[in-house]
Short mmCIF file of C-alpha atoms in Angstrom, two decimals:
data_model
loop_
_atom_site.label_atom_id
_atom_site.label_comp_id
_atom_site.label_asym_id
_atom_site.label_seq_id
_atom_site.Cartn_x
_atom_site.Cartn_y
_atom_site.Cartn_z
CA MET Q 1 -82.27 -30.82 15.33
CA ASN Q 2 -79.98 -31.76 12.53
CA THR Q 3 -80.34 -35.43 12.13
CA THR Q 4 -78.38 -35.48 9.06
CA GLY Q 5 -75.37 -33.71 10.70
CA HIS Q 6 -75.85 -36.25 13.69
CA SER Q 7 -75.77 -39.53 11.93
CA ARG Q 8 -72.46 -38.27 9.75
CA GLN Q 9 -70.83 -37.71 13.63
CA VAL Q 10 -71.98 -40.89 14.94
CA ARG Q 11 -70.71 -42.63 12.09
CA GLY Q 12 -67.65 -40.91 11.96
CA ARG Q 13 -66.58 -41.44 15.63
CA ALA Q 14 -67.51 -45.00 15.65
CA ALA Q 15 -65.26 -45.44 12.62
CA VAL Q 16 -62.38 -43.95 14.33
CA ALA Q 17 -63.26 -46.15 17.70
CA VAL Q 18 -62.85 -49.11 15.50
CA SER Q 19 -59.79 -48.32 13.95
CA MET Q 20 -58.34 -47.60 17.59
CA LEU Q 21 -59.70 -50.65 18.51
CA LEU Q 22 -57.91 -52.80 15.93
CA GLY Q 23 -54.54 -51.17 16.50
CA LEU Q 24 -54.46 -51.61 19.98
CA LEU Q 25 -55.55 -55.27 19.53
CA ALA Q 26 -52.36 -55.60 17.01
CA THR Q 27 -49.61 -54.02 18.91
CA LEU Q 28 -50.79 -56.35 21.99
CA ALA Q 29 -50.15 -59.00 20.29
CA LEU Q 30 -46.47 -58.47 20.19
CA PRO Q 31 -44.25 -59.21 23.16
CA GLN Q 32 -43.98 -56.89 25.92
CA ALA Q 33 -41.35 -54.66 25.17
CA ALA Q 34 -40.42 -51.10 23.37
CA ALA Q 35 -42.15 -50.78 19.80
CA VAL Q 36 -40.87 -52.25 17.00
CA ALA Q 37 -38.85 -49.90 14.78
CA GLY Q 38 -41.20 -48.03 12.05
CA GLN Q 39 -44.56 -49.76 13.76
CA PRO Q 40 -47.31 -47.17 12.34
CA VAL Q 41 -49.74 -45.17 14.59
CA HIS Q 42 -52.91 -45.44 14.33
CA PRO Q 43 -54.61 -44.40 10.97
CA HIS Q 44 -54.45 -40.54 10.12
CA GLY Q 45 -53.04 -39.87 13.65
CA ALA Q 46 -56.27 -40.92 15.61
CA THR Q 47 -56.17 -40.69 19.44
CA GLU Q 48 -56.07 -43.71 21.24
CA ILE Q 49 -59.13 -42.66 23.49
CA ALA Q 50 -62.52 -43.58 21.61
CA THR Q 51 -64.60 -40.80 21.10
CA PRO Q 52 -67.47 -39.47 21.70
CA LEU Q 53 -66.65 -38.99 25.35
CA ARG Q 54 -69.49 -38.52 28.05
CA VAL Q 55 -69.89 -37.83 31.77
CA ASP Q 56 -70.56 -40.55 33.94
CA GLY Q 57 -71.34 -39.02 37.45
CA GLU Q 58 -67.94 -37.47 38.75
CA ARG Q 59 -65.74 -39.48 35.89
CA ILE Q 60 -65.65 -38.75 32.09
CA ARG Q 61 -65.26 -41.89 29.98
CA ASP Q 62 -64.58 -42.66 26.70
CA ALA Q 63 -66.89 -44.72 24.04
CA GLU Q 64 -65.39 -48.22 25.46
CA GLY Q 65 -66.56 -47.23 28.95
CA ARG Q 66 -62.81 -46.53 30.41
CA ASP Q 67 -62.30 -43.56 32.89
CA VAL Q 68 -60.39 -40.73 31.00
CA VAL Q 69 -57.95 -38.19 32.38
CA LEU Q 70 -57.59 -35.29 30.59
CA ARG Q 71 -54.11 -33.50 30.52
CA GLY Q 72 -53.72 -30.59 27.83
CA ILE Q 73 -52.54 -26.98 26.85
CA SER Q 74 -54.11 -23.94 25.80
CA VAL Q 75 -53.73 -22.83 22.31
CA ILE Q 76 -54.54 -19.45 21.65
CA ASN Q 77 -53.98 -16.27 19.95
CA LYS Q 78 -56.63 -13.31 21.34
CA ARG Q 79 -55.54 -10.89 18.58
CA ASP Q 80 -56.54 -10.70 14.99
CA PRO Q 81 -56.99 -13.18 13.11
CA PHE Q 82 -58.07 -14.80 16.09
CA TYR Q 83 -56.77 -18.02 15.84
CA PRO Q 84 -53.10 -19.44 16.47
CA ASP Q 85 -50.42 -20.00 14.07
CA VAL Q 86 -49.86 -23.89 14.47
CA ASP Q 87 -49.32 -26.79 12.19
CA ALA Q 88 -48.30 -30.37 12.79
CA SER Q 89 -44.96 -29.65 14.29
CA ASP Q 90 -46.60 -27.93 17.05
CA PHE Q 91 -49.04 -30.91 17.86
CA ARG Q 92 -45.91 -32.99 17.85
CA ARG Q 93 -44.35 -31.21 20.16
CA ILE Q 94 -47.32 -31.17 22.46
CA ARG Q 95 -48.03 -34.68 21.90
CA ASP Q 96 -44.09 -35.45 22.86
CA LEU Q 97 -44.62 -33.66 26.07
CA GLY Q 98 -47.35 -36.22 27.10
CA LEU Q 99 -50.62 -34.25 26.67
CA ASN Q 100 -53.36 -35.80 25.21
CA HIS Q 101 -55.80 -32.47 24.63
CA ILE Q 102 -55.57 -28.91 23.57
CA ARG Q 103 -57.79 -26.32 24.77
CA LEU Q 104 -58.35 -24.32 21.36
CA GLY Q 105 -59.16 -20.51 21.81
CA ILE Q 106 -61.72 -19.13 19.43
CA SER Q 107 -63.28 -15.51 19.34
CA TRP Q 108 -66.73 -14.39 19.06
CA GLU Q 109 -65.19 -11.33 17.23
CA GLY Q 110 -63.66 -13.93 15.01
CA ILE Q 111 -66.74 -15.85 14.19
CA MET Q 112 -69.09 -12.66 13.88
CA PRO Q 113 -67.00 -9.41 12.88
CA GLU Q 114 -69.95 -7.63 11.58
CA GLU Q 115 -73.32 -7.69 13.69
CA GLY Q 116 -75.46 -10.86 13.02
CA GLU Q 117 -72.98 -12.06 10.09
CA VAL Q 118 -70.75 -15.14 10.39
CA ASP Q 119 -67.35 -15.16 8.67
CA PRO Q 120 -67.16 -18.48 6.95
CA GLY Q 121 -63.29 -18.03 6.44
CA TYR Q 122 -62.59 -17.98 10.06
CA LEU Q 123 -64.65 -21.40 10.65
CA ARG Q 124 -62.89 -23.09 8.06
CA GLU Q 125 -59.35 -21.67 9.72
CA ILE Q 126 -60.60 -23.38 12.97
CA ARG Q 127 -62.01 -26.49 11.58
CA ARG Q 128 -58.60 -27.00 9.75
CA ILE Q 129 -56.67 -26.53 13.12
CA VAL Q 130 -58.98 -29.04 14.45
CA ARG Q 131 -58.69 -31.52 12.16
CA ASP Q 132 -54.71 -30.90 12.20
CA ALA Q 133 -54.87 -31.54 15.96
CA GLY Q 134 -57.09 -34.93 15.30
CA ARG Q 135 -54.00 -35.86 12.87
CA GLY Q 136 -51.58 -35.33 15.54
CA GLY Q 137 -53.44 -37.23 17.90
CA LEU Q 138 -54.78 -34.53 20.35
CA LEU Q 139 -58.47 -34.00 21.51
CA VAL Q 140 -59.80 -30.69 21.27
CA ILE Q 141 -62.11 -28.66 23.37
CA LEU Q 142 -62.98 -25.13 22.14
CA ASP Q 143 -62.77 -22.18 24.48
CA MET Q 144 -64.42 -19.13 23.78
CA HIS Q 145 -61.84 -16.77 24.94
CA GLN Q 146 -62.37 -13.10 26.45
CA ASP Q 147 -60.80 -10.95 28.91
CA LEU Q 148 -62.17 -7.74 30.09
CA TYR Q 149 -65.01 -8.60 27.46
CA GLY Q 150 -63.45 -6.82 24.50
CA GLY Q 151 -62.82 -2.94 23.54
CA PRO Q 152 -59.84 -1.00 23.46
CA ARG Q 153 -58.49 -2.92 26.26
CA GLY Q 154 -59.74 -6.49 25.92
CA ASN Q 155 -60.64 -9.08 23.22
CA GLY Q 156 -63.36 -11.67 22.73
CA ALA Q 157 -66.43 -9.46 21.92
CA PRO Q 158 -66.68 -7.74 18.66
CA ASP Q 159 -66.38 -3.91 18.48
CA TRP Q 160 -70.07 -3.69 17.48
CA ALA Q 161 -71.28 -5.78 20.84
CA TYR Q 162 -68.63 -3.52 23.20
CA ARG Q 163 -71.72 -1.55 24.71
CA PRO Q 164 -70.36 0.59 27.71
CA SER Q 165 -73.13 2.70 27.51
CA GLY Q 166 -70.56 6.02 28.34
CA CYS Q 167 -69.16 4.51 31.08
CA PRO Q 168 -65.81 6.13 31.73
CA HIS Q 169 -62.68 4.19 31.63
CA ILE Q 170 -60.28 4.43 34.92
CA GLU Q 171 -56.95 3.05 34.09
CA LEU Q 172 -56.10 0.53 36.85
CA ALA Q 173 -53.75 -2.09 35.01
CA GLU Q 174 -50.93 0.27 34.62
CA PRO Q 175 -50.47 1.97 38.04
CA THR Q 176 -51.02 -1.75 39.72
CA GLY Q 177 -49.10 -3.79 37.15
CA ALA Q 178 -51.84 -6.30 37.16
CA TRP Q 179 -53.54 -6.36 33.80
CA ALA Q 180 -57.04 -8.08 35.45
CA ALA Q 181 -57.30 -4.85 37.57
CA ASN Q 182 -58.95 -3.12 35.06
CA TYR Q 183 -62.21 -5.61 36.16
CA ALA Q 184 -63.02 -2.72 38.20
CA SER Q 185 -63.15 -0.02 35.73
CA PRO Q 186 -66.41 1.04 35.18
CA GLU Q 187 -66.26 0.71 31.39
CA VAL Q 188 -65.59 -2.61 31.75
CA ASN Q 189 -68.23 -3.12 34.31
CA CYS Q 190 -70.94 -1.43 32.26
CA ALA Q 191 -70.06 -3.71 29.10
CA PHE Q 192 -70.21 -6.99 30.84
CA THR Q 193 -73.79 -5.79 32.61
CA ARG Q 194 -74.86 -4.76 28.97
CA PHE Q 195 -74.38 -8.24 27.88
CA TRP Q 196 -75.69 -10.10 30.98
CA LEU Q 197 -79.22 -8.19 30.12
CA SER Q 198 -79.50 -7.80 26.71
CA SER Q 199 -81.34 -10.76 25.11
CA THR Q 200 -80.23 -9.45 21.72
CA LEU Q 201 -76.42 -9.88 22.72
CA GLN Q 202 -77.01 -12.87 24.09
CA GLY Q 203 -78.91 -14.08 21.11
CA TYR Q 204 -75.79 -13.22 18.97
CA TYR Q 205 -73.46 -14.92 21.29
CA THR Q 206 -75.56 -18.36 20.94
CA ASP Q 207 -75.63 -17.88 17.20
CA ALA Q 208 -71.94 -17.81 17.11
CA TRP Q 209 -71.53 -20.55 19.27
CA MET Q 210 -74.20 -22.61 16.97
CA ALA Q 211 -72.29 -21.72 14.00
CA MET Q 212 -68.84 -23.00 15.33
CA ALA Q 213 -70.47 -26.12 16.41
CA GLU Q 214 -71.86 -26.95 12.90
CA ALA Q 215 -68.26 -25.86 11.34
CA VAL Q 216 -66.53 -28.76 13.81
CA GLY Q 217 -68.95 -30.61 15.97
CA GLY Q 218 -68.73 -33.69 13.52
CA GLU Q 219 -64.90 -33.80 13.73
CA PRO Q 220 -64.13 -37.07 16.04
CA ASN Q 221 -61.43 -35.16 18.32
CA VAL Q 222 -63.75 -32.60 19.40
CA ILE Q 223 -65.03 -33.53 22.64
CA GLY Q 224 -66.55 -30.64 24.18
CA TYR Q 225 -66.89 -26.73 24.62
CA ASP Q 226 -65.36 -24.15 27.21
CA LEU Q 227 -68.76 -21.76 26.84
CA MET Q 228 -67.36 -18.62 28.46
CA ASN Q 229 -63.64 -17.88 29.47
CA GLU Q 230 -63.32 -16.45 32.96
CA PRO Q 231 -66.87 -14.87 33.15
CA TRP Q 232 -67.61 -11.77 35.05
CA GLN Q 233 -70.32 -10.30 36.94
CA GLY Q 234 -70.15 -6.61 36.12
CA TYR Q 235 -72.46 -4.78 38.36
CA ILE Q 236 -74.77 -7.66 38.95
CA PRO Q 237 -74.44 -8.96 42.58
CA PRO Q 238 -73.06 -11.85 43.04
CA VAL Q 239 -75.28 -14.98 43.97
CA LEU Q 240 -78.00 -13.27 41.69
CA PHE Q 241 -75.56 -13.33 39.04
CA GLU Q 242 -74.76 -16.99 39.16
CA SER Q 243 -78.13 -18.11 39.72
CA ARG Q 244 -80.01 -15.79 37.23
CA TYR Q 245 -77.54 -14.92 34.62
CA LEU Q 246 -73.84 -17.04 34.51
CA TYR Q 247 -75.37 -20.63 34.65
CA PRO Q 248 -78.66 -20.49 32.96
CA SER Q 249 -76.88 -18.67 29.79
CA GLN Q 250 -74.12 -21.32 29.90
CA ALA Q 251 -77.01 -23.89 29.74
CA ARG Q 252 -78.84 -22.23 26.77
CA TRP Q 253 -75.83 -22.13 24.90
CA LEU Q 254 -74.94 -25.60 25.47
CA GLU Q 255 -78.44 -26.53 24.26
CA ALA Q 256 -78.09 -24.92 21.17
CA ILE Q 257 -74.47 -26.30 20.72
CA ARG Q 258 -76.15 -29.65 20.99
CA GLU Q 259 -78.43 -28.75 18.07
CA ALA Q 260 -75.20 -29.37 15.93
CA ASP Q 261 -72.89 -31.84 18.27
CA PRO Q 262 -75.53 -33.73 20.52
CA ASN Q 263 -72.75 -35.31 22.20
CA GLY Q 264 -70.57 -32.34 23.10
CA ILE Q 265 -69.72 -32.32 26.94
CA GLY Q 266 -70.44 -28.56 28.05
CA PHE Q 267 -67.05 -27.23 29.88
CA VAL Q 268 -68.78 -24.84 32.61
CA GLU Q 269 -66.75 -22.13 34.24
CA PRO Q 270 -67.75 -20.25 37.38
CA ASN Q 271 -67.61 -16.20 38.31
CA VAL Q 272 -63.74 -15.17 37.23
CA LEU Q 273 -63.28 -14.36 41.13
CA LYS Q 274 -63.09 -18.00 41.48
CA SER Q 275 -59.60 -17.56 39.68
CA VAL Q 276 -58.21 -15.84 42.71
CA THR Q 277 -59.69 -18.05 45.71
CA MET Q 278 -63.10 -16.67 46.25
CA ALA Q 279 -65.49 -19.66 46.66
CA SER Q 280 -68.13 -20.02 43.97
CA PRO Q 281 -70.28 -22.81 44.26
CA PRO Q 282 -72.55 -23.61 41.11
CA PRO Q 283 -76.13 -23.72 42.47
CA ALA Q 284 -77.44 -26.86 43.15
CA GLY Q 285 -78.82 -28.39 40.24
CA MET Q 286 -77.99 -25.48 37.78
CA LEU Q 287 -75.41 -27.50 35.80
CA PRO Q 288 -76.34 -28.85 32.58
CA ASP Q 289 -76.53 -32.83 31.95
CA ASN Q 290 -73.21 -34.00 30.37
CA SER Q 291 -71.23 -31.20 31.85
CA VAL Q 292 -67.76 -30.86 33.94
CA TYR Q 293 -67.16 -28.11 36.70
CA SER Q 294 -64.43 -26.17 34.71
CA PRO Q 295 -62.73 -23.45 37.37
CA HIS Q 296 -59.42 -21.80 36.97
CA LEU Q 297 -56.56 -21.27 39.31
CA TYR Q 298 -54.46 -18.07 39.75
CA GLY Q 299 -53.29 -15.91 42.55
CA PRO Q 300 -50.62 -13.33 43.57
CA TRP Q 301 -48.12 -15.02 41.46
CA ASP Q 302 -49.64 -13.72 38.31
CA PHE Q 303 -49.37 -10.51 39.01
CA THR Q 304 -45.47 -10.08 38.07
CA SER Q 305 -42.72 -12.40 37.27
CA GLU Q 306 -40.84 -11.11 39.89
CA ILE Q 307 -42.61 -12.52 42.12
CA GLU Q 308 -40.93 -15.63 44.32
CA ILE Q 309 -43.58 -18.53 44.83
CA LEU Q 310 -42.85 -19.07 48.51
CA GLN Q 311 -44.78 -22.01 50.38
CA GLU Q 312 -47.21 -19.53 52.18
CA THR Q 313 -48.19 -18.34 48.82
CA ARG Q 314 -48.52 -21.97 47.29
CA ARG Q 315 -51.02 -22.45 50.34
CA LEU Q 316 -53.80 -20.07 48.59
CA ALA Q 317 -53.34 -22.44 45.43
CA ASP Q 318 -54.25 -25.07 47.92
CA VAL Q 319 -57.29 -23.58 49.27
CA ASN Q 320 -58.23 -22.52 46.04
CA PHE Q 321 -58.03 -26.01 44.26
CA ALA Q 322 -59.48 -27.90 47.81
CA ALA Q 323 -62.81 -25.55 46.94
CA SER Q 324 -62.91 -26.38 43.50
CA ARG Q 325 -62.80 -29.91 44.42
CA LYS Q 326 -65.68 -29.45 46.93
CA GLU Q 327 -67.79 -27.68 44.46
CA ALA Q 328 -67.42 -30.40 41.99
CA ALA Q 329 -68.32 -33.19 44.13
CA SER Q 330 -71.19 -31.24 45.59
CA ALA Q 331 -72.37 -30.67 41.69
CA GLY Q 332 -71.71 -34.65 41.42
CA VAL Q 333 -69.69 -33.58 38.38
CA PRO Q 334 -66.03 -33.87 36.72
CA LEU Q 335 -63.28 -31.69 37.71
CA TRP Q 336 -61.48 -30.08 34.71
CA LEU Q 337 -58.88 -27.47 35.86
CA GLY Q 338 -59.22 -25.43 32.61
CA GLU Q 339 -56.74 -23.08 33.09
CA TRP Q 340 -53.64 -22.24 35.41
CA GLY Q 341 -50.12 -21.32 35.03
CA VAL Q 342 -47.28 -19.28 36.12
CA PHE Q 343 -44.73 -16.93 34.75
CA THR Q 344 -41.51 -19.35 33.84
CA THR Q 345 -39.29 -17.08 35.39
CA ALA Q 346 -40.45 -16.83 38.75
CA THR Q 347 -38.54 -18.25 41.56
CA GLY Q 348 -40.08 -21.65 42.28
CA ALA Q 349 -41.80 -22.04 39.20
CA ALA Q 350 -40.99 -25.40 38.38
CA ASP Q 351 -41.70 -26.70 41.65
CA TYR Q 352 -45.14 -24.81 41.79
CA VAL Q 353 -46.09 -26.63 38.49
CA THR Q 354 -45.17 -30.34 39.85
CA HIS Q 355 -47.05 -28.95 43.22
CA VAL Q 356 -50.35 -28.32 41.12
CA TYR Q 357 -50.03 -31.39 38.67
CA ASP Q 358 -49.61 -33.59 42.23
CA MET Q 359 -52.80 -31.89 43.71
CA VAL Q 360 -54.62 -32.80 40.24
CA ASP Q 361 -53.57 -36.06 40.41
CA ASP Q 362 -54.80 -36.79 43.85
CA ALA Q 363 -58.37 -35.32 42.96
CA LEU Q 364 -58.31 -37.31 39.74
CA ALA Q 365 -59.00 -34.47 37.77
CA GLY Q 366 -58.28 -33.32 34.20
CA THR Q 367 -56.53 -29.81 33.37
CA ALA Q 368 -54.95 -27.72 30.66
CA ILE Q 369 -51.91 -25.60 31.71
CA TRP Q 370 -51.69 -22.23 30.25
CA GLU Q 371 -50.27 -21.59 27.43
CA TYR Q 372 -48.38 -23.02 24.29
CA GLY Q 373 -47.77 -19.97 22.40
CA ASP Q 374 -46.69 -17.47 25.31
CA SER Q 375 -43.22 -17.33 26.13
CA ALA Q 376 -43.95 -16.31 29.57
CA TYR Q 377 -46.04 -19.05 30.51
CA SER Q 378 -44.90 -21.78 28.06
CA PRO Q 379 -43.22 -24.96 28.58
CA PHE Q 380 -41.32 -23.82 25.62
CA ASP Q 381 -39.36 -20.76 24.40
CA THR Q 382 -41.26 -19.73 21.65
CA GLU Q 383 -38.71 -18.19 19.90
CA THR Q 384 -36.43 -21.27 19.38
CA TRP Q 385 -38.84 -23.97 20.67
CA GLU Q 386 -36.31 -25.04 22.97
CA PRO Q 387 -38.04 -26.00 26.69
CA SER Q 388 -38.56 -23.53 29.31
CA PRO Q 389 -38.40 -24.20 32.87
CA LEU Q 390 -41.67 -25.10 32.87
CA TYR Q 391 -41.09 -28.46 30.44
CA ASP Q 392 -39.27 -30.67 32.78
CA PRO Q 393 -42.59 -30.67 35.34
CA VAL Q 394 -45.10 -31.03 32.78
CA LEU Q 395 -43.51 -34.30 31.12
CA ARG Q 396 -44.67 -36.67 33.47
CA ALA Q 397 -46.49 -40.03 33.53
CA TYR Q 398 -50.64 -40.54 34.01
CA PRO Q 399 -53.44 -42.69 33.38
CA GLU Q 400 -55.25 -41.76 30.02
CA ALA Q 401 -57.86 -44.01 29.96
CA VAL Q 402 -58.47 -47.23 32.37
CA PRO Q 403 -61.30 -49.78 32.61
CA GLY Q 404 -63.18 -49.13 35.90
CA THR Q 405 -63.05 -46.08 37.98
CA LEU Q 406 -59.84 -44.38 38.86
CA ARG Q 407 -59.27 -44.77 42.83
CA ASP Q 408 -55.41 -43.15 42.96
CA ILE Q 409 -53.08 -41.67 40.60
CA ASP Q 410 -49.51 -41.44 42.33
CA TYR Q 411 -46.73 -39.94 40.20
CA ASP Q 412 -43.25 -39.68 41.71
CA ALA Q 413 -41.54 -37.00 39.62
CA GLU Q 414 -38.28 -37.74 41.47
CA ARG Q 415 -38.36 -41.16 40.86
CA ARG Q 416 -40.35 -40.81 37.85
CA THR Q 417 -42.70 -43.80 39.16
CA LEU Q 418 -46.33 -44.03 38.37
CA ASP Q 419 -48.84 -45.90 40.27
CA LEU Q 420 -52.32 -46.60 40.06
CA ALA Q 421 -55.42 -48.09 41.25
CA TRP Q 422 -58.94 -48.69 39.94
CA SER Q 423 -62.37 -50.50 41.05
CA GLY Q 424 -64.77 -52.22 38.83
CA GLY Q 425 -64.59 -52.59 35.21
CA GLU Q 426 -65.25 -55.34 32.76
CA GLY Q 427 -61.93 -55.39 32.13
CA GLY Q 428 -59.87 -54.56 28.53
CA VAL Q 429 -56.75 -51.99 27.35
CA ALA Q 430 -55.54 -49.23 29.97
CA LEU Q 431 -53.66 -46.50 28.32
CA LEU Q 432 -50.76 -45.04 30.17
CA ARG Q 433 -49.10 -41.81 28.81
CA ALA Q 434 -45.32 -42.63 29.49
CA PRO Q 435 -43.28 -39.94 27.21
CA ALA Q 436 -39.99 -41.35 25.96
CA GLU Q 437 -38.13 -38.16 26.87
CA ARG Q 438 -38.79 -39.20 30.49
CA TYR Q 439 -37.91 -42.64 29.86
CA PRO Q 440 -35.22 -42.65 27.31
CA GLU Q 441 -34.07 -46.34 28.55
CA GLY Q 442 -37.39 -47.70 28.40
CA VAL Q 443 -39.93 -48.88 31.01
CA ALA Q 444 -41.31 -51.59 33.01
CA VAL Q 445 -44.74 -52.35 34.07
CA SER Q 446 -45.79 -54.29 36.96
CA GLY Q 447 -49.85 -55.36 37.51
CA THR Q 448 -50.20 -57.40 34.06
CA ASP Q 449 -47.96 -59.64 31.93
CA GLN Q 450 -49.48 -58.27 28.72
CA TRP Q 451 -48.40 -54.79 27.88
CA ARG Q 452 -46.45 -52.54 25.54
CA TRP Q 453 -45.03 -49.43 25.35
CA ASP Q 454 -44.71 -47.52 22.40
CA PRO Q 455 -42.09 -44.97 22.34
CA ARG Q 456 -43.07 -42.84 19.36
CA ARG Q 457 -46.65 -42.09 21.33
CA GLY Q 458 -45.28 -42.31 24.33
CA LEU Q 459 -47.68 -44.77 25.52
CA VAL Q 460 -48.24 -47.87 27.30
CA MET Q 461 -50.90 -50.35 26.27
CA ALA Q 462 -51.68 -52.89 29.18
CA GLU Q 463 -54.53 -55.47 28.92
CA VAL Q 464 -56.25 -55.43 32.40
CA PRO Q 465 -58.59 -58.23 33.85
CA ALA Q 466 -61.83 -57.40 35.12
CA GLY Q 467 -62.79 -55.96 38.70
CA ASP Q 468 -60.20 -53.98 40.66
CA GLY Q 469 -56.75 -53.47 39.55
CA THR Q 470 -53.38 -51.84 39.92
CA LEU Q 471 -50.43 -51.04 37.57
CA ALA Q 472 -46.96 -49.36 38.13
CA VAL Q 473 -44.72 -47.74 35.65
CA THR Q 474 -41.14 -47.52 36.57
CA PRO Q 475 -38.01 -46.47 34.42
CA VAL Q 476 -35.53 -48.82 33.03
CA GLY Q 477 -32.12 -47.94 33.88
CA PRO Q 478 -30.89 -44.96 36.35
#
């Protein structure tokens, strides 16, 4: 274990937590009102949540013991140079939307373009993005992204690791209109099967994760690692795949990551079949310590932008998400809906986004919507950066960090009201995300007399006593 790196990491994160606490205490000394003009944010744009985070049963807690809710967005570039072209303006845009983290896509091909050789330039670029996100007040979850494994039709694995062993490709995406149909191609299935059975390829994948963790694990805003996007079984039978390959592999990768970042949370994904309403419960006792269950949520509405999202279609999402809740509860870990989305042009898209967020609130879960830079799914038109039809339903209030254990989150999109309740806790500062654009005339808070709203950060800071409690945020004016 790299104990020197660990010491630097702990000291760095402790310093960030101290600066945040001092800043919060200073702001709470002001009267309960909108922020004073020119009031500075935390030094270096640090996040309000005190890192490192940790898993406590079915909840995620920050360094002050508060129950944390993660609401974010994926930021990914699947093609060369395999990192997104983002800067401070992008992170400010994401924060203004009320989100507190990004799911940052990284690539095995970007890390290790040649067999066994790590590209230090790629690691530097990812570290730059992580630091810029931190200055913008955003937490980061690293996502090792892949689709269709790699090769000519996919992304993720480098060419030298794409070994379909002569299996033919049968083009299924073009005639069906669904890119994911190529998961049924023999070429893709052979490549995945070879990966899961090859100790050599598994070793290289582990090395890539270790290199990335060594490069960014000491950054105080890095909270965890999404170990493989939408893993597929290839020709390995279900159940055997989960118990012998998928979950043991993710546990090994996370163990290697923790040599560089002992506090890193593992975001563990099930079989990609889970994304389309197939139950995929993790085998009992197979999720590593300090890990989160991270399924995705898609369905027939993801095949084409022309589909109308009817109530009947939404029921498939309800069934899928209900299964995810049960699977996380059965494993005794938090639930983070790591990816979901809808075409911006689909009929009923905005209502669907509101519906998913309502389900996530009801589950007291975290989530990251897909995807910031893809105009087909983004809350923004990525040509003009004007709001897309999905912008308004994403812009909503939620509790970011609450002393105690959350029991209820209820956001009414029409009335713009947020009600929350928690149990236990030693008291302290509750952080509620209330974006300024959603509350142009300000907010009112009930449940405590000691509170303050900073519109520049879209943040309500409320002092709450020990024990059970409730808070409510309502808009000022019409």
